[in-house]
XYZ file of C-alpha atoms in Angstrom:
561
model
C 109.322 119.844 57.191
C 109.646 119.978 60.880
C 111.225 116.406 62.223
C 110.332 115.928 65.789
C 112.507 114.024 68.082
C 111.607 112.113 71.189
C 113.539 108.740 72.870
C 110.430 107.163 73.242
C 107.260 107.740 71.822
C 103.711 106.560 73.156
C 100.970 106.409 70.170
C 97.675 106.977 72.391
C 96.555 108.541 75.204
C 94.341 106.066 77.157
C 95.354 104.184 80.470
C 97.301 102.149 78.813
C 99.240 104.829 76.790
C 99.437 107.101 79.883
C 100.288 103.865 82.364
C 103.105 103.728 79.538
C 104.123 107.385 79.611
C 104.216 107.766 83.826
C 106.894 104.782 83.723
C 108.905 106.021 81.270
C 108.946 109.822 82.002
C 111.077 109.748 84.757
C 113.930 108.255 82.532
C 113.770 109.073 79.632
C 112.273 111.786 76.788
C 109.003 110.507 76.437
C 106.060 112.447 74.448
C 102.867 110.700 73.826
C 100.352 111.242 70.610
C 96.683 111.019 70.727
C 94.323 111.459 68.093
C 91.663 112.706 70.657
C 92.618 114.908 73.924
C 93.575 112.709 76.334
C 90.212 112.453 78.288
C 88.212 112.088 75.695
C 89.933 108.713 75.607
C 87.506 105.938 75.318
C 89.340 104.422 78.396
C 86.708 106.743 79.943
C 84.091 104.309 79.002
C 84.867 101.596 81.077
C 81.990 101.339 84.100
C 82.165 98.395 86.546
C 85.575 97.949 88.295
C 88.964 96.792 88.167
C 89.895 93.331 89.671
C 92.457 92.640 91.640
C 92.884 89.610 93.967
C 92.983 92.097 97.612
C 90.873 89.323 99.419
C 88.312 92.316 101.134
C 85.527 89.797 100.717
C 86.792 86.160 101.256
C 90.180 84.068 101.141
C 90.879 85.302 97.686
C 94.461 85.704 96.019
C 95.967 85.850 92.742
C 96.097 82.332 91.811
C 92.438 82.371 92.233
C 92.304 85.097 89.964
C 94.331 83.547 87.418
C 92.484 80.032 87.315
C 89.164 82.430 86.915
C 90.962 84.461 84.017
C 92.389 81.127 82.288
C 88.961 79.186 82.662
C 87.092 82.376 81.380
C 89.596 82.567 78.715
C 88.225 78.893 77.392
C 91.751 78.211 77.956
C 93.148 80.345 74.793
C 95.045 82.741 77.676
C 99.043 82.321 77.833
C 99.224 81.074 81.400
C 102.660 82.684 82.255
C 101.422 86.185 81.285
C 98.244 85.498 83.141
C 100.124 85.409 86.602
C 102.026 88.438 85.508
C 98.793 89.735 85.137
C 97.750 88.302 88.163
C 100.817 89.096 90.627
C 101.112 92.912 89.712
C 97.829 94.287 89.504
C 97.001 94.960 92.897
C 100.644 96.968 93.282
C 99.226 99.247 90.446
C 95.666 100.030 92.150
C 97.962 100.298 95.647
C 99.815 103.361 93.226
C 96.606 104.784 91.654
C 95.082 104.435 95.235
C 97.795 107.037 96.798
C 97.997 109.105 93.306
C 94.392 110.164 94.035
C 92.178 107.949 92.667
C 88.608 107.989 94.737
C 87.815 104.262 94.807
C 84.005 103.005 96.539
C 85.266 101.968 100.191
C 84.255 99.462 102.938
C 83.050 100.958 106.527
C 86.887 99.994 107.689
C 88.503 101.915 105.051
C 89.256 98.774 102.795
C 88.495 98.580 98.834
C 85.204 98.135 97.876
C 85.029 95.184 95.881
C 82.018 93.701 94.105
C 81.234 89.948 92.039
C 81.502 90.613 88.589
C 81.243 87.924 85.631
C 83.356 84.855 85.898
C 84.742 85.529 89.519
C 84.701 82.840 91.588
C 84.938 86.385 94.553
C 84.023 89.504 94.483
C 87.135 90.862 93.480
C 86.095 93.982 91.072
C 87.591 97.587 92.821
C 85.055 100.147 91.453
C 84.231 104.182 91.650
C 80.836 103.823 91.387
C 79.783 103.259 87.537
C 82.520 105.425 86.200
C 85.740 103.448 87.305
C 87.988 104.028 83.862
C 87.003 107.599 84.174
C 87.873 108.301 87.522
C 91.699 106.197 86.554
C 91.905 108.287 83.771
C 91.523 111.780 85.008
C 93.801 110.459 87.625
C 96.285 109.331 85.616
C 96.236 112.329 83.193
C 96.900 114.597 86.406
C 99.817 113.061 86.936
C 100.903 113.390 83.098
C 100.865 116.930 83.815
C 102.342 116.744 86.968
C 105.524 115.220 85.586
C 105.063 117.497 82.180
C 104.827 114.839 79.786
C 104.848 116.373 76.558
C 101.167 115.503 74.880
C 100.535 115.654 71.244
C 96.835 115.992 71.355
C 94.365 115.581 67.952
C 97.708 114.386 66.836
C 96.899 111.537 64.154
C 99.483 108.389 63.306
C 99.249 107.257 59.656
C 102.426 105.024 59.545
C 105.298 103.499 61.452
C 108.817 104.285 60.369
C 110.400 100.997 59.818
C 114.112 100.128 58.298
C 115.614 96.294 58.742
C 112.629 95.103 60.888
C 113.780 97.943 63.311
C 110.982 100.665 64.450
C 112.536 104.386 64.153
C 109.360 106.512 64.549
C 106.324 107.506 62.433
C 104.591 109.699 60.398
C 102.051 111.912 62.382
C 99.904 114.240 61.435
C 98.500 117.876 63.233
C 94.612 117.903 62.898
C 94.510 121.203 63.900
C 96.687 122.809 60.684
C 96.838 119.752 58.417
C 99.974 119.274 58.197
C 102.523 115.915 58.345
C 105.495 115.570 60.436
C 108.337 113.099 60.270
C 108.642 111.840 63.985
C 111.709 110.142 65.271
C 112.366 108.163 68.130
C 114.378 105.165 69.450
C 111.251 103.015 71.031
C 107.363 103.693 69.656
C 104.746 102.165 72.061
C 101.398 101.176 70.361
C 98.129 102.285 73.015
C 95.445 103.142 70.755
C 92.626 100.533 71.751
C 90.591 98.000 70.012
C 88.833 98.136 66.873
C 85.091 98.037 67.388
C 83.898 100.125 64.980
C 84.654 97.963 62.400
C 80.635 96.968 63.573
C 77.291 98.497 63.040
C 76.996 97.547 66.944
C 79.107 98.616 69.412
C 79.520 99.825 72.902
C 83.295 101.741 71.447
C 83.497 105.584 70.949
C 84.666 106.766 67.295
C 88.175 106.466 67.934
C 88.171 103.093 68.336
C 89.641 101.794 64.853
C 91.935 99.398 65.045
C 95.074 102.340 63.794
C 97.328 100.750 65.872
C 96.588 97.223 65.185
C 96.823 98.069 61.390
C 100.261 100.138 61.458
C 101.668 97.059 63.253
C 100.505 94.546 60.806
C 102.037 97.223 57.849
C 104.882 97.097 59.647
C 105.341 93.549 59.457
C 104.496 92.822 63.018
C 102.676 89.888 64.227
C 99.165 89.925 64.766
C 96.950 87.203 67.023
C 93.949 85.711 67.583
C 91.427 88.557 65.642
C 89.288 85.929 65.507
C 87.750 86.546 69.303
C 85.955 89.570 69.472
C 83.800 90.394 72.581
C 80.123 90.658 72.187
C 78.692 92.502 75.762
C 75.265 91.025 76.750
C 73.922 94.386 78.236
C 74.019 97.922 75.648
C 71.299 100.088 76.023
C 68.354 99.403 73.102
C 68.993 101.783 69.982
C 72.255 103.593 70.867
C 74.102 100.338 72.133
C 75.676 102.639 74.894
C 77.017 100.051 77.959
C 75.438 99.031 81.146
C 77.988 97.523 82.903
C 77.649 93.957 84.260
C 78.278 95.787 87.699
C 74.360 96.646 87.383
C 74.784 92.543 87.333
C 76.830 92.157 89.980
C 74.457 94.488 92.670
C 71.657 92.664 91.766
C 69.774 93.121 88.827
C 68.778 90.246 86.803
C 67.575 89.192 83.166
C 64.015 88.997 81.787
C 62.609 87.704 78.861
C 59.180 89.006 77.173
C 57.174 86.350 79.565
C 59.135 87.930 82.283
C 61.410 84.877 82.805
C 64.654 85.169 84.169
C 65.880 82.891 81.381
C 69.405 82.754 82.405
C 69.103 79.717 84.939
C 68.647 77.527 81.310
C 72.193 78.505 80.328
C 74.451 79.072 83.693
C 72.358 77.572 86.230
C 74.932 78.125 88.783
C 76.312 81.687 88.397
C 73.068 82.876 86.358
C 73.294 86.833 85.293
C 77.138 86.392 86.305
C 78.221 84.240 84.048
C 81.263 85.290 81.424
C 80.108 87.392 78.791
C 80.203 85.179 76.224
C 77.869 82.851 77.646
C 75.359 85.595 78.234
C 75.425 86.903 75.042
C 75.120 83.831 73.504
C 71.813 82.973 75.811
C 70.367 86.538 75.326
C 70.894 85.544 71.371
C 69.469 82.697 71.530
C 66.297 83.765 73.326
C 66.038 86.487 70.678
C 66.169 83.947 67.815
C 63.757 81.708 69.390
C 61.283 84.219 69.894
C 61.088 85.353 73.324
C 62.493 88.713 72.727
C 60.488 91.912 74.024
C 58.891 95.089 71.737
C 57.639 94.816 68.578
C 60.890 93.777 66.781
C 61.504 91.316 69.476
C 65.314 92.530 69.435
C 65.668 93.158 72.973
C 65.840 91.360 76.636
C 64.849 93.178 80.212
C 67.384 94.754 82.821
C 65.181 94.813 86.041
C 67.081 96.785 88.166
C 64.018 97.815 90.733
C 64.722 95.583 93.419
C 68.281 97.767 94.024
C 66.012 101.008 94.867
C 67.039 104.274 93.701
C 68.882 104.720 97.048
C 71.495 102.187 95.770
C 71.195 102.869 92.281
C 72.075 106.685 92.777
C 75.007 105.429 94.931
C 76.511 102.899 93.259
C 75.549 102.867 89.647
C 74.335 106.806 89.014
C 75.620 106.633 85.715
C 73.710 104.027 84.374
C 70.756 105.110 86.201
C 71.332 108.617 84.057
C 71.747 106.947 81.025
C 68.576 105.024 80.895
C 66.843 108.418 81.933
C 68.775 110.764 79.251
C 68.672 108.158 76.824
C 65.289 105.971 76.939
C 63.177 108.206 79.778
C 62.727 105.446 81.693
C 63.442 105.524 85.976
C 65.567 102.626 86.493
C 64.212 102.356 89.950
C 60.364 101.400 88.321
C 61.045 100.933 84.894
C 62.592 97.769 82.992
C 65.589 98.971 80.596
C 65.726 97.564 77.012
C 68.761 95.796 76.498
C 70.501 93.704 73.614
C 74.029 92.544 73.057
C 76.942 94.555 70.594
C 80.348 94.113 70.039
C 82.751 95.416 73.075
C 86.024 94.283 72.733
C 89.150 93.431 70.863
C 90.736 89.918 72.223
C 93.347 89.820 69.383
C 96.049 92.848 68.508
C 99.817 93.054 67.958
C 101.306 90.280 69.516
C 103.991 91.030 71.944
C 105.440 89.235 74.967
C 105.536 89.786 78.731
C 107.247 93.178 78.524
C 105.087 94.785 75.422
C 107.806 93.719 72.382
C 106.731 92.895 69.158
C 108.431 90.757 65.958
C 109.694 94.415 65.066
C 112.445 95.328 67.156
C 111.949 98.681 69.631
C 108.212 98.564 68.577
C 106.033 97.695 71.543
C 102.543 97.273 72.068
C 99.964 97.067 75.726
C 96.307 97.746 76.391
C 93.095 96.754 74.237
C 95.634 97.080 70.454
C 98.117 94.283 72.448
C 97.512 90.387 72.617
C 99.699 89.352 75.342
C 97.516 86.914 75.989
C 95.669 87.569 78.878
C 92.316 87.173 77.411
C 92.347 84.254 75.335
C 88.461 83.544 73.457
C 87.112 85.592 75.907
C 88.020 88.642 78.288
C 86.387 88.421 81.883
C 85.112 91.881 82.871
C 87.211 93.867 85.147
C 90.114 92.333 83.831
C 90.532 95.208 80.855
C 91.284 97.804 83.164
C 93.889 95.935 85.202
C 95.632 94.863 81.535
C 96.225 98.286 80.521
C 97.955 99.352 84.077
C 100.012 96.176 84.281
C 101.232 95.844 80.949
C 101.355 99.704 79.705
C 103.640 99.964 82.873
C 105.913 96.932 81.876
C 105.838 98.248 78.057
C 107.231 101.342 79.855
C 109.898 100.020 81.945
C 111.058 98.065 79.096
C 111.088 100.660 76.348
C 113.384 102.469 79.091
C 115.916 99.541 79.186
C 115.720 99.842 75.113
C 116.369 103.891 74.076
C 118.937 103.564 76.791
C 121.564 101.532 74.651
C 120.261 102.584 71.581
C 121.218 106.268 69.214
C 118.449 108.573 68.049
C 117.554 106.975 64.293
C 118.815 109.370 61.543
C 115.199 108.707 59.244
C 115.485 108.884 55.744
C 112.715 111.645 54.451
C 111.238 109.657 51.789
C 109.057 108.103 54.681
C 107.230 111.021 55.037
C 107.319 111.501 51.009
C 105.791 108.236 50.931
C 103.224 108.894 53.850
C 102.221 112.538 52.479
C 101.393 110.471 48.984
C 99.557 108.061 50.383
C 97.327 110.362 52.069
C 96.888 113.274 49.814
C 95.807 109.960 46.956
C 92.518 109.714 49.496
C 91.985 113.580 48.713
C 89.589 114.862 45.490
C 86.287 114.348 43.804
C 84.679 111.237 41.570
C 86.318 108.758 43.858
C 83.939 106.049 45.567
C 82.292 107.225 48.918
C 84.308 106.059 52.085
C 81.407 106.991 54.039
C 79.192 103.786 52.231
C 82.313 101.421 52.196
C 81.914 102.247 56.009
C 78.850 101.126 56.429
C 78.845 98.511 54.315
C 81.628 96.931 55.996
C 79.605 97.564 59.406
C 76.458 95.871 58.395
C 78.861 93.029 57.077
C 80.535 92.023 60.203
C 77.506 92.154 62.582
C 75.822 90.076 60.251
C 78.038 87.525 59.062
C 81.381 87.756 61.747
C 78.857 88.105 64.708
C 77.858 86.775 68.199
C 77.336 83.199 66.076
C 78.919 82.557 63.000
C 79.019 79.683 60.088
C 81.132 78.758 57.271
C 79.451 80.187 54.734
C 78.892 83.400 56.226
C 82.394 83.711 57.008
C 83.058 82.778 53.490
C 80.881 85.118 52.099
C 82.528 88.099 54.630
C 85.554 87.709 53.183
C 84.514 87.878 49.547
C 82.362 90.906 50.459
C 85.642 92.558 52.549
C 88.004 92.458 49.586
C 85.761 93.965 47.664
C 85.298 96.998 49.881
C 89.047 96.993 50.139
C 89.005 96.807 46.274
C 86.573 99.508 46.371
C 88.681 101.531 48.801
C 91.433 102.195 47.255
C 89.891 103.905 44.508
C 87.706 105.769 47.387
C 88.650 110.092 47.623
C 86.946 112.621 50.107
C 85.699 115.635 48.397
C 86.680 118.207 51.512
C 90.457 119.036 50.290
C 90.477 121.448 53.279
C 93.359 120.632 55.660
C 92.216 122.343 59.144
C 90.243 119.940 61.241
C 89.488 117.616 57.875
C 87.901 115.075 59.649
C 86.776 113.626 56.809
C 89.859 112.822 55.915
C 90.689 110.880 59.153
C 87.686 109.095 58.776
C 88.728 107.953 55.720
C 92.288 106.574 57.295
C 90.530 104.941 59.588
C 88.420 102.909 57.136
C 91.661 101.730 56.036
C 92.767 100.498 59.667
C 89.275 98.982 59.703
C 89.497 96.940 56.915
C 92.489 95.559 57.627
C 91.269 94.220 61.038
C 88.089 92.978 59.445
C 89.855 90.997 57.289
C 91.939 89.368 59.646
C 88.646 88.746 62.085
C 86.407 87.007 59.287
C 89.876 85.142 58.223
C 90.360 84.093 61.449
C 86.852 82.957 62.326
C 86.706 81.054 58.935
C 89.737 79.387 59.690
C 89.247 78.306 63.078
C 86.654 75.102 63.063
C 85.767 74.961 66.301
C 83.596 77.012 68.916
C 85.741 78.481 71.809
C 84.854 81.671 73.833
C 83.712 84.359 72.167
C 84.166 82.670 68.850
C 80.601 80.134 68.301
C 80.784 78.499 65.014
C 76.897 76.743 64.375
C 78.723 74.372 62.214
C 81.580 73.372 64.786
C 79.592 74.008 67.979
C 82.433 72.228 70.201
C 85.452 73.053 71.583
C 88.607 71.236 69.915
C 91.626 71.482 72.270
C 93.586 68.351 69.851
C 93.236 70.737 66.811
C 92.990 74.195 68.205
C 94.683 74.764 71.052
C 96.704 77.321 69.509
C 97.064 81.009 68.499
C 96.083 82.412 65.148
C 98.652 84.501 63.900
C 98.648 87.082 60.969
C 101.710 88.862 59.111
C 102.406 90.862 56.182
C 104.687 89.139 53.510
C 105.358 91.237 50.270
C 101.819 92.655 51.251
C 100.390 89.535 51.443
C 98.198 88.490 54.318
C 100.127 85.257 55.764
C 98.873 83.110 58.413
C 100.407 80.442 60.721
C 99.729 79.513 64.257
C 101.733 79.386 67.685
C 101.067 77.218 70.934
C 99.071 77.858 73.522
C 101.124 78.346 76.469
C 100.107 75.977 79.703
C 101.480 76.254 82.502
C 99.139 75.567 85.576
C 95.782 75.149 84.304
C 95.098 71.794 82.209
C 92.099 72.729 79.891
C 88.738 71.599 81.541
C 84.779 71.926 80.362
C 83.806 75.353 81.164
C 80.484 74.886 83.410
C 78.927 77.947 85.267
């Protein structure tokens, strides 16, 4: 057994995990583990912008920014970590600006900045349609730059914990097979949300809720699981994201008759309302009948008015998409589109600085629930979380290894880890391939864009029988080089843990609020549930309680758009 040693270790590679990693490097021994090379990251996925409060277009500022994000939040979003938000996010652009980053500029050299969802400015920095991807390769330049040590196809399977202290984890190399006992004095949690836990979603395959699930095993907090983001715009069939930045340059939303139906919902901000409200209109269109095609599942993006001029300049990716994916010519065609699930609100709760209830465990980006977000996240605002708080998390897990001694880790973690997952290994077992899907179909139908007691209710039942099912599950490949197989079936595990706490959550909670739209509690219930749902492990025992919303500013208010 080879133990590896590192004073701080970063478990994925996306901006959040790399923001992490360039903040700590400098001061410390800091090696980061990704299950996927770095750029493969599904940070790359993220289209439309960035927001920061720069005032290019307007008299805008950051406490415009943060009554947008706590309004489009439905008032769930801890105020005091919403200005942190708020304050530092245009310092980090400023640094990704001079890194290397090619941001869209004005004529007088100024950042680009265009109206996204929710925004009561334009305030969304972009590079064209590919904005995470252009942050990302920048970022991972400077990972090499400063020789970061990288762990890549690297896999996590469990957290190293002794006396509610984190020591490390137990990793394992894709490439051979084989597990390694990894030790450390501060582990920082970056490995996303957990959207594949549906049969629709805009997330790539990595996104499985590991780190969210080795927290809660760990007996760290976990909030709010409850809000999951549903995006209004995925291409038809392969749910693939068009950005609301198609949106925010002008295209609009048709129904079959060709109405733009949106002025009914949001007939102030229209097509740029939050997400939540979209989806919930495009939903409702769908169920009442005025859906397009033969299946009457979809809505019209009418992007023609932009011209392919401006489409090829601003929003080339999308325009390729639609082209590669449906043969259609944004510029004269109307693109097929239908909501899918986008985004994780909840994760491992942590404070300001990226700590969790488990001391030198930390947590930032899309896995984290600061809480920034609240019911509902507005768009733009994803990127700027995972530069702001992955730095922080950085900073602080500094401050931590440097009072603390390298763990000595007892090696009946990795016994312990090696057992449980050689038991997923052999033949006769049930097939984690239909748990998977099961559990997919499940929570689109029943933990969805609207949701009712009895669904929820009859989620649940269905989840702990998959889990049931689970751990009696076994992949037949016993190979060990590349088994990915076998990863897939550790991930089902992280899945079902975070589907359980979603439909638990969304049971629990009476009241419709963001993201979150329960037909039998339709309104909004600030006396009873103005408050954070929280989720533990007891004796391996799902426990829940609840903390208080934290107000600072912002009084909560009827959201109208």
């Amino acid at each position: 057994m080879e133990c590896i040693s590192h004073d701080i270790v970063i478990i994925g590679a996306g901006l959040a995990g790399q923001a992490a990693a360039l903040a700590a490097s400098p001061h410390a021994d800091t090696a980061v583990f990704s299950k996927v090379h770095p750029l493969r990251s599904h940070s790359t996925a993220a289209q439309g912008g960035i927001n920061a409060p720069f005032g290019n277009v307007g008299e805008d500022d950051w406490r415009k920014h943060a009554f947008d994000t706590v309004k489009g939040s439905d008032y769930l979003a801890d105020q005091d970590s919403v200005e942190v938000l708020c304050r530092n996010i245009t310092s980090r652009i400023i640094d990704v600006d001079a890194c290397g980053a090619i941001f869209d500029r004005q004529a007088d050299g100024r950042l680009a900045q265009r109206p996204f969802g929710g925004g009561s400015f334009p305030r969304t920095c972009y590079a064209g349609d590919s904005t995470g991807h252009e942050i990302l390769d920048t970022l991972h330049s400077q990972l090499i730059k400063n020789n970061v040590k990288v762990y890549s196809e690297w896999m996590v399977t469990s957290l190293v914990v002794e006396g509610n202290v984190c020591q490390g984890a137990v990793a394992m190399d894709l490439r051979s097979g084989e597990r390694h006992l990894v030790r450390s004095k501060a582990v920082i949690l970056a490995t996303g949300g957990a959207g594949k836990a549906y049969e629709r979603s805009t997330n790539s395959y990595p996104c499985t809720g590991d780190g969210i699930s080795l927290a809660y095993r760990a007996g760290a907090a976990i909030c709010d699981m409850e809000f999951v983001q549903f995006h209004p715009t995925t291409l038809l069939g392969t749910n693939i994201l068009v950005s609301e930045a198609a949106r925010g340059e002008g295209g609009i939303l048709l129904n079959a008759q060709g109405e733009r139906f949106m002025q009914r919902y949001a007939p102030k901000m229209m097509d740029l309302a939050p997400r939540d409200i979209v989806t919930r209109s495009i939903q409702t269109e769908l169920e009442q009948g005025r859906g397009a095609g033969e299946q009457g599942d979809h809505v019209w993006l009418d992007l023609r008015a932009l011209g392919q001029g401006v489409l090829l300049q601003k929003l080339p990716q999308i325009y390729k998409l639609a082209q590669d994916f449906l043969d259609l010519d944004a510029a004269e065609d109307l693109i097929p589109v239908q909501p899918a699930q986008h985004y994780t609100m909840g994760g491992v709760r942590t404070n300001n600085d990226g700590e969790t209830s488990v001391q030198r465990l930390l947590a930032c980006g899309e896995c984290a629930c600061v809480s920034v977000h609240g019911a509902n996240r507005l768009g733009g605002n994803s990127l700027a979380d995972t530069l702001v708080f992955g730095h922080l998390a950085g900073e602080r897990a500094v401050a931590l290894v440097r009072r603390g001694e390298m763990p000595i880790v007892d090696r009946r973690h990795l016994e312990e880890g090696e057992r449980d997952i050689d038991a997923l290994l052999g033949e006769g077992g049930d097939s984690t391939v239909d748990i998977r899907r099961r559990l997919e179909r499940i929570m689109w139908r029943k933990v969805g864009v609207f949701r009712s007691g009895q669904d929820l209710e009859g989620a649940l039942r269905e989840i702990q029988e998959l889990q049931a099912r689970y751990a009696s599950a076994s992949v037949p490949d016993g190979s060990r080089t590349f088994n990915t197989q076998l990863m897939q079936a550790i991930e089902l595990g992280f899945l079902l843990d975070t589907a359980n706490m979603t439909a638990l959550g969304a049971s629990l909670r009476r009241e419709s609020r963001g993201s979150h739209y329960r037909r039998d509690f339709p309104q909004r219930d600030d006396q009873g549930w103005l408050r954070h749902t929280m989720f533990r492990s007891v004796a391996g025992r799902l426990e829940v309680y609840y903390e208080p919303v934290r107000v600072t500013q912002y009084q909560p208010e009827r959201r109208s758009y």
